[in-house]
PDB file of C-alpha atoms and ligand atoms in Angstrom:
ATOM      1  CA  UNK Y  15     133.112 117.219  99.892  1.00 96.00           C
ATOM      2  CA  UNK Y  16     129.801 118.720  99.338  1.00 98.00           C
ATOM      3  CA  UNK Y  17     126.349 117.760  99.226  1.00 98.00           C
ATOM      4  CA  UNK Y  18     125.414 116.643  95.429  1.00 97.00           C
ATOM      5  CA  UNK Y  19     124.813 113.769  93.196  1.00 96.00           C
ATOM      6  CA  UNK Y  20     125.361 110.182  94.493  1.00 95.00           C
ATOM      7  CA  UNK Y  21     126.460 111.167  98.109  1.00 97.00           C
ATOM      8  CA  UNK Y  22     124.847 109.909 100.955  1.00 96.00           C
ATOM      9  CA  UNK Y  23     124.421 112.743 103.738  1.00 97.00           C
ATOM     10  CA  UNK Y  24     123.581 113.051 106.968  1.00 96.00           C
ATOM     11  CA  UNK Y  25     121.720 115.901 108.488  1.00 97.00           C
ATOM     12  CA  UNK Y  26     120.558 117.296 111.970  1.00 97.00           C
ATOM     13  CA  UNK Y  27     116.929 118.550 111.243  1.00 97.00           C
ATOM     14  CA  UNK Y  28     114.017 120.063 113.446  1.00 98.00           C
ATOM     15  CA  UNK Y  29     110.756 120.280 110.932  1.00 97.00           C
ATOM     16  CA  UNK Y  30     108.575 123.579 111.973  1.00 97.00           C
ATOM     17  CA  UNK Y  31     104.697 123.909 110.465  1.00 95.00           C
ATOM     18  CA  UNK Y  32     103.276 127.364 109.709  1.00 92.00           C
ATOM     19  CA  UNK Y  33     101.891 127.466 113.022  1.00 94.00           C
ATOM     20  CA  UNK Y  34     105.478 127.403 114.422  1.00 95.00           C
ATOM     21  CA  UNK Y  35     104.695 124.057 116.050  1.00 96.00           C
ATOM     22  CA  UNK Y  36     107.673 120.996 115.600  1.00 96.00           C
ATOM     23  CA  UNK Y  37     105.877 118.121 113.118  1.00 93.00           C
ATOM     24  CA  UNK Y  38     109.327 116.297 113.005  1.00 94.00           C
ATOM     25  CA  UNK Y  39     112.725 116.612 114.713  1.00 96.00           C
ATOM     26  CA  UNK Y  40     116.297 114.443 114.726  1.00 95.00           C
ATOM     27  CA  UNK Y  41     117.577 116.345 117.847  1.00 93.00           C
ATOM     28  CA  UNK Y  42     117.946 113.809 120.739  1.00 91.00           C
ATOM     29  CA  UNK Y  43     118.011 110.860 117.573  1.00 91.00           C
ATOM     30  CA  UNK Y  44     120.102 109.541 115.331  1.00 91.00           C
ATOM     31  CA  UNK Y  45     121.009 112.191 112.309  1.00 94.00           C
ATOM     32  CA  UNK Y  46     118.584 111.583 109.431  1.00 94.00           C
ATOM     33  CA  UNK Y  47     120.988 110.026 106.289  1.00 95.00           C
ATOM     34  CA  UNK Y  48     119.473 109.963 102.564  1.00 96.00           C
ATOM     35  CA  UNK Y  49     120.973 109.577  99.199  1.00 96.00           C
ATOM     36  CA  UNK Y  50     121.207 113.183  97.188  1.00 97.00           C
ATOM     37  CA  UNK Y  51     119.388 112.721  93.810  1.00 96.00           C
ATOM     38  CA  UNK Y  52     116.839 109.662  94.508  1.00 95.00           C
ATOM     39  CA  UNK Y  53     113.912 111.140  96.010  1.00 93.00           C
ATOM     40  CA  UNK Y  54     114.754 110.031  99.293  1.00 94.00           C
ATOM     41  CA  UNK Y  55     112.868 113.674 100.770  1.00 95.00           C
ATOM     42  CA  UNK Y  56     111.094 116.024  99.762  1.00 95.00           C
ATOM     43  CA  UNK Y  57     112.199 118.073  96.530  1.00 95.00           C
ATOM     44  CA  UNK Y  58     112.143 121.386  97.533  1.00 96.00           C
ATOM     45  CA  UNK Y  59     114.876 120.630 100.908  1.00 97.00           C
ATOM     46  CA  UNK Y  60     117.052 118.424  98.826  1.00 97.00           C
ATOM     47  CA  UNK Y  61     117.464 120.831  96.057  1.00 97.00           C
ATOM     48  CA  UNK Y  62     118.124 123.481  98.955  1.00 98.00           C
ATOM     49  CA  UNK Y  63     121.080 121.525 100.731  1.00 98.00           C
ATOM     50  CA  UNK Y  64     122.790 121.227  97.342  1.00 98.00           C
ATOM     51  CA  UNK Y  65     126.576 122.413  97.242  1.00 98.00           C
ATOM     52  CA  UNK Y  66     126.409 122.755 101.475  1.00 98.00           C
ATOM     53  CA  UNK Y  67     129.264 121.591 103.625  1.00 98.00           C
ATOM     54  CA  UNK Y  68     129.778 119.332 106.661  1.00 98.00           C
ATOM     55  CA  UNK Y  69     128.918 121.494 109.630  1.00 98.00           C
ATOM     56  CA  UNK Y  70     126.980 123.744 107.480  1.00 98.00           C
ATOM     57  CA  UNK Y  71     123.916 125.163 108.997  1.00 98.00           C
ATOM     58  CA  UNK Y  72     120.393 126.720 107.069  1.00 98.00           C
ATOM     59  CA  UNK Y  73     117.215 127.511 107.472  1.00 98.00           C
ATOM     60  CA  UNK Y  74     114.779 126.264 104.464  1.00 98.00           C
ATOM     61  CA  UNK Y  75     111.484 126.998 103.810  1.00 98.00           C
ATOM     62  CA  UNK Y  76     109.783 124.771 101.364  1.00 97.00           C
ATOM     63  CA  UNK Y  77     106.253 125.412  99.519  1.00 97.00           C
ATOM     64  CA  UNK Y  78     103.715 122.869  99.348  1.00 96.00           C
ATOM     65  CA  UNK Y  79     104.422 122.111  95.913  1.00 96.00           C
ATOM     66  CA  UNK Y  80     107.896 121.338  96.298  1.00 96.00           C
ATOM     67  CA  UNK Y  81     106.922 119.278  99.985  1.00 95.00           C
ATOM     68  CA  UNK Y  82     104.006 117.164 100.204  1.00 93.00           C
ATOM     69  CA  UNK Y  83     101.462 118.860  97.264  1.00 93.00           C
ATOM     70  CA  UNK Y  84      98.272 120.576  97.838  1.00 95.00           C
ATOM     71  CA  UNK Y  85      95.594 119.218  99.359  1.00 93.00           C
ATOM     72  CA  UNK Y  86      93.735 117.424  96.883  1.00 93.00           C
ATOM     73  CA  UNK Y  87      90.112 117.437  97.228  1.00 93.00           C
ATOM     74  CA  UNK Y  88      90.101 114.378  95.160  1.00 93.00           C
ATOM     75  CA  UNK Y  89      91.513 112.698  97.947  1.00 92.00           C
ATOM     76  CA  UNK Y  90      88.871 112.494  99.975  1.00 95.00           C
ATOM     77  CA  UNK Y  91      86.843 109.260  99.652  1.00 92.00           C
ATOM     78  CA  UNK Y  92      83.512 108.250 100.810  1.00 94.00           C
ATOM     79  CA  UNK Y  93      83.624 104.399 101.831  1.00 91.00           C
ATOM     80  CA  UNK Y  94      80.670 102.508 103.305  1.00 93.00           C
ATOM     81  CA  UNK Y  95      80.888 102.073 107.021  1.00 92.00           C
ATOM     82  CA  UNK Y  96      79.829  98.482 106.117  1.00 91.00           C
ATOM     83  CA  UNK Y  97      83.612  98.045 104.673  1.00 87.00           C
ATOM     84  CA  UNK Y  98      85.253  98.069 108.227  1.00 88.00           C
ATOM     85  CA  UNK Y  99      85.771  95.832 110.731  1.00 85.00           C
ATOM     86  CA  UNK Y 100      82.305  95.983 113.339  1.00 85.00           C
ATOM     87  CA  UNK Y 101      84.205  96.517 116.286  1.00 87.00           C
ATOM     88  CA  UNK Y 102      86.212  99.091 115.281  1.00 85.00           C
ATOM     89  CA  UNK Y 103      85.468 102.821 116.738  1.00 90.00           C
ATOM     90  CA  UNK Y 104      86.023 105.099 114.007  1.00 93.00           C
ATOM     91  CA  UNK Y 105      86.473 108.746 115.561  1.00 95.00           C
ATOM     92  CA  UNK Y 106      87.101 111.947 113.159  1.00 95.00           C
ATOM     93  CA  UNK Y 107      90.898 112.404 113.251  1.00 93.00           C
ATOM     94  CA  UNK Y 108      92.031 109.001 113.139  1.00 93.00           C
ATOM     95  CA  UNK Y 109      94.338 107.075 111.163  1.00 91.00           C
ATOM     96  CA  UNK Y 110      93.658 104.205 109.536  1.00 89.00           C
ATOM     97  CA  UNK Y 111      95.230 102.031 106.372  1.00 85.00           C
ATOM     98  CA  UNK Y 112      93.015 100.818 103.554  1.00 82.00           C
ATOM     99  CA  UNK Y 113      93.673  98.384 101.232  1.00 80.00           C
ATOM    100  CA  UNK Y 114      93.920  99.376  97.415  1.00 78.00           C
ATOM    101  CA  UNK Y 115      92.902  97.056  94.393  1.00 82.00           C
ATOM    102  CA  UNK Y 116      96.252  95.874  94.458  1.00 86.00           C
ATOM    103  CA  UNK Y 117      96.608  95.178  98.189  1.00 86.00           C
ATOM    104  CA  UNK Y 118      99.080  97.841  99.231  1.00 84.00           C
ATOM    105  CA  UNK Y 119      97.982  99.783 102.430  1.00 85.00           C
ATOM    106  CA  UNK Y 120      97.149 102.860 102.051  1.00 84.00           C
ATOM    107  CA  UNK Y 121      97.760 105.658 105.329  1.00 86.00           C
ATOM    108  CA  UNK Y 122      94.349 107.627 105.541  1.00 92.00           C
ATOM    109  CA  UNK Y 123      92.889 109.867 108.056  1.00 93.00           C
ATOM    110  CA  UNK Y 124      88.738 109.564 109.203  1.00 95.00           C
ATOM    111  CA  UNK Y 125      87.931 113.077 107.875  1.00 95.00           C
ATOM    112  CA  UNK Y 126      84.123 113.248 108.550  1.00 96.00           C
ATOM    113  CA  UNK Y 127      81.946 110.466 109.822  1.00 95.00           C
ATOM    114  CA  UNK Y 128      78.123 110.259 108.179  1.00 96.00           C
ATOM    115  CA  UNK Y 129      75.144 108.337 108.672  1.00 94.00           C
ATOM    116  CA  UNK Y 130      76.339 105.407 106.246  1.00 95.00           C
ATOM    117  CA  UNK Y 131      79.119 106.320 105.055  1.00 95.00           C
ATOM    118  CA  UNK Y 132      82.666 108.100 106.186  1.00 95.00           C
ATOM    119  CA  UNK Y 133      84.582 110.440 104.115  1.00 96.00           C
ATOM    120  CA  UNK Y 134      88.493 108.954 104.302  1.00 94.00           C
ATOM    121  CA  UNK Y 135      91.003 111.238 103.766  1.00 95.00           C
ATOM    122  CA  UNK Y 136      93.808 109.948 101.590  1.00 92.00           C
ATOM    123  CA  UNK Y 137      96.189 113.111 101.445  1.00 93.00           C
ATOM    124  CA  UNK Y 138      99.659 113.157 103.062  1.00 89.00           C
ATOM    125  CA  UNK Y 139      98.946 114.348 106.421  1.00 86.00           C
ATOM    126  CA  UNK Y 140     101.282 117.126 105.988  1.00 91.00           C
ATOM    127  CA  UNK Y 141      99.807 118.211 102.452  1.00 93.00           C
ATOM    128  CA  UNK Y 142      99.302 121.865 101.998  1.00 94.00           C
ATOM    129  CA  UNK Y 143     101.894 122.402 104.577  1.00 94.00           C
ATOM    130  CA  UNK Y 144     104.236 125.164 104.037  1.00 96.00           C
ATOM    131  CA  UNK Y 145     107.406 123.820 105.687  1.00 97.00           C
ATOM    132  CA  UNK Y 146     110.101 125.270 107.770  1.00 98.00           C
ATOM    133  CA  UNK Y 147     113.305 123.138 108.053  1.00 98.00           C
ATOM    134  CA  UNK Y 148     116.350 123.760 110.286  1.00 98.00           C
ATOM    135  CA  UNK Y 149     119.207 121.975 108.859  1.00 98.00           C
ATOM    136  CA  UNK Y 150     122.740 121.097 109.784  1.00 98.00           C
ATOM    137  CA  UNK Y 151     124.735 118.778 107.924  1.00 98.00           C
ATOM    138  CA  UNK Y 152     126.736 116.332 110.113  1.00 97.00           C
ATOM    139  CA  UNK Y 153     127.910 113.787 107.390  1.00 96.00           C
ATOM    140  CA  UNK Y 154     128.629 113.457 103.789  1.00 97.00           C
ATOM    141  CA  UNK Y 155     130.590 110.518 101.883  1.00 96.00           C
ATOM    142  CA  UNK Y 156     130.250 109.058  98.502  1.00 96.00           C
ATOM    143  CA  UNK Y 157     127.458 106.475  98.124  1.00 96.00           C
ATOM    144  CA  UNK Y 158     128.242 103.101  97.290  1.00 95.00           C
ATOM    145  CA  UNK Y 159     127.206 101.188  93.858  1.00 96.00           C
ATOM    146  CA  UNK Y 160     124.854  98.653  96.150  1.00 95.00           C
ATOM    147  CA  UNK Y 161     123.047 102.178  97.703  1.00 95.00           C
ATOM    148  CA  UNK Y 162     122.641 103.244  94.065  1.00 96.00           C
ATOM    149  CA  UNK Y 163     121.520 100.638  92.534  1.00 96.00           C
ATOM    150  CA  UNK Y 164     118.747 100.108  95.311  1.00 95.00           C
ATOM    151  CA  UNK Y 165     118.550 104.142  95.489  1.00 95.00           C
ATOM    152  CA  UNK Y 166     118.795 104.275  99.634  1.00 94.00           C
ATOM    153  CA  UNK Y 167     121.197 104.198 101.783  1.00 94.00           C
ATOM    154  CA  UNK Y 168     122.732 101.365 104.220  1.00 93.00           C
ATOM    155  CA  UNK Y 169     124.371 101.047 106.884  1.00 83.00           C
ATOM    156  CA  UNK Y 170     124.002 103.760 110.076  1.00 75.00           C
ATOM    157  CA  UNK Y 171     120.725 105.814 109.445  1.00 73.00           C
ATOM    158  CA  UNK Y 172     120.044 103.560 106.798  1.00 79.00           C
ATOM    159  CA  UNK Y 173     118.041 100.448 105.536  1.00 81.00           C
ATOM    160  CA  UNK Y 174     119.878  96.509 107.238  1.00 79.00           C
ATOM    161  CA  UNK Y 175     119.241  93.933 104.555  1.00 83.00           C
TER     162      UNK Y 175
HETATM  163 ZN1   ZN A 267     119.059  98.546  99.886  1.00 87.55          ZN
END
């Protein structure tokens, strides 16, 4: 069996920035498991692991634009300090949620603090990344109908509901 359409895999990974420093890693963890074809990471890896065995090992470098994006000036906000909470210590770096129009939390980091105002930074965190994976594959079986329909996997490594 190899990794393609409809299979749910499961991989050994250890996620290296530019810098050579580890962002992400499974070793010591469970195997990460995702369903080939739905988006379940990031474009330019999944299109890389395609046709690979069990046991199979690879190194695969993925541009920005096939990752996380570029980092989108447009992304960075300026909200009023008046819009959080009084007691809360905003410091340059951190991470905070904010709420959309429609309610759903947003992940954003405090990119610059001003005088009235801080500049939020809405990007992924690991936007303009170039990214360095180091893959084996450790499991691969056909998905079920269920973990197509919902396009994720169940089960070990995957979502309980
Ligand atoms: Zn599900």
């Amino acid at each position: 069996m190899i990794v393609d359409e409809n299979k749910a895999v499961g991989i050994d990974y250890t996620l290296y920035l530019s810098d050579g420093s580890v962002a992400d890693s499974s070793e010591g963890d469970e195997p990460l498991y995702f369903l080939y074809g739905h988006g379940n990471i990031v474009p330019g890896l999944e299109k890389a692991l395609t046709g690979m065995k069990v046991g199979d090992e690879k190194v695969v470098e993925v541009e920005p634009e096939d990752a996380y994006g570029e980092f989108d000036e447009e992304a960075l906000q300026e909200v009023p300090l008046t819009a959080f909470p009084e007691d809360t210590e905003l410091e340059e770096g951190m991470q905070l949620a904010l709420m959309d129009e429609d309610d759903n939390y947003i992940p954003a980091v405090v990119h610059e603090i001003l005088e009235k105002t801080v500049i939020m930074d809405l990007n992924h965190p690991l936007a303009g990344e170039k990214l360095k994976f180091n893959i084996k594959i450790v499991d691969i079986r056909e998905a079920t109908a269920e973990e197509l329909e919902h396009g994720h996997i169940h089960g070990a490594g995957g979502h309980n509901h």
